[in-house]
Amino acid sequence: RDEGLVIVNVATLFDGNPENNFLKRDVTFNPDGKLTGARAAYVAGTQLYVVAAGGLYTVDISDPLQPKLTAELAGFQNPRAIAVQFRYAFISDDTGVKVVRLDDRQIVATIPLAHAGRLYAARTYLYVPNGPAGLAIVDITNPEKPRLDQEFRELTDCRAVQIGSVNASMFALVADGKNGFKVVQLSDEFNLGSLDLSRALARRGIRVVNSAH
């Protein structure tokens, strides 16, 4: 956070040789201190989107050893997490989640949530941890007109979420703060029907299937 962006070559971890798994700092990048306070980043192609104290920053990493700051966007209050899907970025801050159209770097919508945390975009739904209010599930079929679909309130200290699938079942892996780690089943093979995932999620019965403290 204090140094901005630190780039490390991790190729040594994938060469099959367990004796050379040592990492070193290759690049420290913080032009004019703009990336000070960086809290999260998302890679999309040759672009790295970084949220820092000053807002959203776009870094060209087509050459990872020579990153270039290419764009910046203010208008956030304490931004802390980002998810990117196609032409849009979803950024959580103190006001909720802001939707940014990346084509022209405009904030096009705000989803008001009091405790928005580390979020995840999966096709037509955005999953947003919302602290004591649980897991907010937002319909982003039209990202510029997001709609709160439902809230799963069995989670009472929801901080971060990751979505994953096993066979035909879809799960949310949730950091639920003081309550530990929770696995939430979002859909399964019995309600997928025609394999239209959006429809399956719309009629799902969400439930906690495992937890760990």
Short mmCIF file of C-alpha atoms in Angstrom, two decimals:
data_model
loop_
_atom_site.label_atom_id
_atom_site.label_comp_id
_atom_site.label_asym_id
_atom_site.label_seq_id
_atom_site.Cartn_x
_atom_site.Cartn_y
_atom_site.Cartn_z
CA ARG A 1 0.00 0.00 0.00
CA ASP A 2 2.78 2.46 0.85
CA GLU A 3 4.91 1.74 -2.22
CA GLY A 4 2.23 1.55 -4.90
CA LEU A 5 2.59 -1.32 -7.38
CA VAL A 6 5.22 -4.01 -6.86
CA ILE A 7 5.78 -6.46 -9.75
CA VAL A 8 7.30 -9.88 -9.12
CA ASN A 9 8.14 -12.52 -11.74
CA VAL A 10 6.59 -15.78 -10.47
CA ALA A 11 7.62 -17.97 -13.43
CA THR A 12 10.10 -19.80 -11.22
CA LEU A 13 7.15 -21.36 -9.36
CA PHE A 14 5.96 -23.13 -12.53
CA ASP A 15 9.14 -24.67 -13.97
CA GLY A 16 8.90 -27.93 -11.99
CA ASN A 17 12.10 -27.28 -10.06
CA PRO A 18 11.39 -27.00 -6.30
CA GLU A 19 14.92 -25.81 -5.57
CA ASN A 20 14.67 -22.39 -7.22
CA ASN A 21 11.40 -21.14 -5.76
CA PHE A 22 12.75 -17.78 -4.68
CA LEU A 23 11.03 -14.52 -5.47
CA LYS A 24 12.47 -11.04 -5.82
CA ARG A 25 11.12 -7.59 -6.47
CA ASP A 26 11.47 -6.76 -10.16
CA VAL A 27 9.68 -3.40 -10.37
CA THR A 28 8.32 -0.83 -7.96
CA PHE A 29 5.94 1.53 -9.74
CA ASN A 30 4.38 4.59 -8.14
CA PRO A 31 4.48 7.61 -10.49
CA ASP A 32 4.21 10.85 -8.56
CA GLY A 33 2.94 8.85 -5.59
CA LYS A 34 -0.43 8.33 -7.27
CA LEU A 35 -0.60 4.63 -6.39
CA THR A 36 0.10 5.21 -2.72
CA GLY A 37 -2.66 3.56 -0.74
CA ALA A 38 -3.29 0.91 -3.42
CA ARG A 39 -5.63 -1.74 -2.01
CA ALA A 40 -6.65 -3.97 -4.92
CA ALA A 41 -5.93 -4.62 -8.59
CA TYR A 42 -7.44 -6.56 -11.48
CA VAL A 43 -5.71 -7.77 -14.64
CA ALA A 44 -7.70 -7.63 -17.90
CA GLY A 45 -5.58 -8.36 -20.95
CA THR A 46 -2.67 -5.95 -21.04
CA GLN A 47 -4.35 -3.54 -18.63
CA LEU A 48 -4.06 -3.52 -14.86
CA TYR A 49 -6.79 -1.64 -13.00
CA VAL A 50 -5.67 -0.43 -9.58
CA VAL A 51 -7.80 1.13 -6.87
CA ALA A 52 -5.86 3.45 -4.60
CA ALA A 53 -6.66 6.32 -2.27
CA GLY A 54 -7.01 8.74 -5.20
CA GLY A 55 -9.35 6.59 -7.27
CA LEU A 56 -9.08 4.16 -10.20
CA TYR A 57 -5.84 3.96 -12.16
CA THR A 58 -5.20 2.15 -15.44
CA VAL A 59 -1.71 0.75 -15.94
CA ASP A 60 -0.47 -0.62 -19.27
CA ILE A 61 1.42 -3.84 -18.52
CA SER A 62 2.02 -5.00 -22.10
CA ASP A 63 5.64 -4.96 -20.95
CA PRO A 64 5.36 -5.92 -17.26
CA LEU A 65 8.86 -4.67 -16.51
CA GLN A 66 8.02 -1.21 -17.85
CA PRO A 67 4.49 -0.38 -16.69
CA LYS A 68 2.89 2.86 -17.83
CA LEU A 69 0.13 4.83 -16.14
CA THR A 70 -2.35 5.59 -18.92
CA ALA A 71 -5.52 6.84 -17.21
CA GLU A 72 -7.03 7.80 -13.88
CA LEU A 73 -10.51 8.44 -12.53
CA ALA A 74 -11.52 10.15 -9.30
CA GLY A 75 -14.95 10.25 -7.67
CA PHE A 76 -14.68 7.43 -5.12
CA GLN A 77 -14.83 7.49 -1.33
CA ASN A 78 -12.22 5.15 0.12
CA PRO A 79 -12.22 2.62 -2.77
CA ARG A 80 -11.18 -0.84 -1.62
CA ALA A 81 -11.96 -3.58 -4.15
CA ILE A 82 -12.53 -4.05 -7.87
CA ALA A 83 -13.98 -6.60 -10.28
CA VAL A 84 -13.89 -6.26 -14.06
CA GLN A 85 -16.16 -7.92 -16.60
CA PHE A 86 -16.04 -7.05 -20.29
CA ARG A 87 -16.46 -3.25 -20.65
CA TYR A 88 -17.24 -2.48 -17.01
CA ALA A 89 -15.47 -2.25 -13.67
CA PHE A 90 -17.28 -2.60 -10.36
CA ILE A 91 -15.63 -0.78 -7.47
CA SER A 92 -16.66 -0.93 -3.83
CA ASP A 93 -16.24 2.13 -1.64
CA ASP A 94 -17.90 3.79 1.36
CA THR A 95 -21.04 4.60 -0.64
CA GLY A 96 -21.56 1.10 -2.05
CA VAL A 97 -20.52 -0.10 -5.51
CA LYS A 98 -19.80 2.21 -8.42
CA VAL A 99 -20.04 0.94 -11.99
CA VAL A 100 -17.42 2.36 -14.36
CA ARG A 101 -17.70 2.11 -18.13
CA LEU A 102 -14.13 1.51 -19.17
CA ASP A 103 -14.55 2.67 -22.79
CA ASP A 104 -14.70 6.31 -21.74
CA ARG A 105 -13.93 5.96 -18.00
CA GLN A 106 -17.26 7.24 -16.74
CA ILE A 107 -19.09 6.33 -13.53
CA VAL A 108 -22.46 5.25 -14.93
CA ALA A 109 -24.24 3.83 -11.87
CA THR A 110 -24.05 3.46 -8.09
CA ILE A 111 -25.41 0.58 -6.03
CA PRO A 112 -25.96 1.93 -2.50
CA LEU A 113 -24.61 -0.54 0.08
CA ALA A 114 -23.34 0.46 3.51
CA HIS A 115 -20.50 -2.09 3.88
CA ALA A 116 -19.47 -3.15 0.37
CA GLY A 117 -16.37 -5.35 0.45
CA ARG A 118 -14.30 -7.55 -1.87
CA LEU A 119 -16.76 -8.36 -4.63
CA TYR A 120 -17.01 -10.78 -7.57
CA ALA A 121 -18.72 -10.47 -10.97
CA ALA A 122 -20.05 -13.67 -12.58
CA ARG A 123 -21.94 -13.21 -15.83
CA THR A 124 -25.25 -11.50 -15.06
CA TYR A 125 -24.78 -11.27 -11.29
CA LEU A 126 -22.50 -9.28 -9.03
CA TYR A 127 -21.85 -10.73 -5.58
CA VAL A 128 -21.08 -8.06 -2.99
CA PRO A 129 -20.14 -8.77 0.65
CA ASN A 130 -22.08 -6.25 2.72
CA GLY A 131 -20.85 -6.70 6.30
CA PRO A 132 -23.65 -7.27 8.82
CA ALA A 133 -26.23 -7.14 6.02
CA GLY A 134 -24.89 -10.35 4.47
CA LEU A 135 -24.21 -11.10 0.82
CA ALA A 136 -25.87 -8.77 -1.69
CA ILE A 137 -26.65 -10.28 -5.09
CA VAL A 138 -27.03 -7.66 -7.82
CA ASP A 139 -28.48 -8.23 -11.29
CA ILE A 140 -26.03 -6.69 -13.78
CA THR A 141 -27.67 -7.94 -16.97
CA ASN A 142 -27.51 -4.27 -17.91
CA PRO A 143 -24.46 -3.00 -16.00
CA GLU A 144 -25.58 0.61 -16.37
CA LYS A 145 -28.88 -0.21 -14.68
CA PRO A 146 -27.94 -2.60 -11.85
CA ARG A 147 -30.72 -3.98 -9.66
CA LEU A 148 -30.45 -5.49 -6.19
CA ASP A 149 -31.85 -8.98 -6.70
CA GLN A 150 -31.68 -10.31 -3.15
CA GLU A 151 -29.68 -10.36 0.09
CA PHE A 152 -28.49 -13.51 1.83
CA ARG A 153 -28.54 -12.55 5.49
CA GLU A 154 -27.33 -15.78 7.08
CA LEU A 155 -23.88 -14.20 6.79
CA THR A 156 -23.51 -11.54 9.47
CA ASP A 157 -19.95 -10.21 9.01
CA CYS A 158 -19.46 -10.63 5.26
CA ARG A 159 -16.10 -9.29 4.05
CA ALA A 160 -15.07 -11.02 0.80
CA VAL A 161 -16.40 -13.53 -1.73
CA GLN A 162 -15.08 -15.78 -4.49
CA ILE A 163 -17.33 -17.73 -6.84
CA GLY A 164 -16.48 -21.23 -8.05
CA SER A 165 -18.14 -24.22 -9.71
CA VAL A 166 -17.92 -27.97 -9.23
CA ASN A 167 -19.59 -29.99 -11.99
CA ALA A 168 -23.03 -28.38 -12.33
CA SER A 169 -23.07 -26.77 -8.88
CA MET A 170 -22.08 -23.18 -8.14
CA PHE A 171 -20.68 -22.02 -4.81
CA ALA A 172 -19.73 -18.79 -3.07
CA LEU A 173 -16.64 -19.01 -0.87
CA VAL A 174 -17.16 -16.32 1.74
CA ALA A 175 -14.96 -14.69 4.36
CA ASP A 176 -17.54 -14.01 7.05
CA GLY A 177 -15.30 -12.12 9.48
CA LYS A 178 -15.78 -13.18 13.09
CA ASN A 179 -17.85 -16.16 11.92
CA GLY A 180 -15.02 -17.66 9.89
CA PHE A 181 -15.13 -19.15 6.40
CA LYS A 182 -18.46 -20.13 4.82
CA VAL A 183 -19.34 -22.12 1.71
CA VAL A 184 -22.67 -21.07 0.23
CA GLN A 185 -24.37 -23.16 -2.45
CA LEU A 186 -25.88 -20.91 -5.10
CA SER A 187 -27.18 -23.44 -7.62
CA ASP A 188 -27.00 -27.16 -8.39
CA GLU A 189 -27.75 -29.66 -11.11
CA PHE A 190 -31.34 -29.97 -9.93
CA ASN A 191 -32.28 -26.37 -10.68
CA LEU A 192 -30.08 -25.71 -13.70
CA GLY A 193 -32.69 -27.14 -16.05
CA SER A 194 -31.62 -26.11 -19.54
CA LEU A 195 -28.18 -25.04 -18.31
CA ASP A 196 -29.24 -21.41 -18.53
CA LEU A 197 -27.23 -20.20 -15.56
CA SER A 198 -28.98 -16.82 -15.30
CA ARG A 199 -32.39 -18.48 -14.98
CA ALA A 200 -31.05 -21.03 -12.52
CA LEU A 201 -29.74 -18.28 -10.25
CA ALA A 202 -33.04 -16.45 -10.42
CA ARG A 203 -34.88 -19.42 -8.92
CA ARG A 204 -32.15 -20.78 -6.66
CA GLY A 205 -32.50 -21.73 -3.03
CA ILE A 206 -29.34 -20.30 -1.47
CA ARG A 207 -28.01 -22.09 1.58
CA VAL A 208 -24.83 -22.46 3.67
CA VAL A 209 -23.39 -25.92 3.13
CA ASN A 210 -20.17 -25.69 5.15
CA SER A 211 -18.34 -23.40 7.55
CA ALA A 212 -15.01 -23.25 9.32
CA HIS A 213 -13.69 -21.13 12.17
#
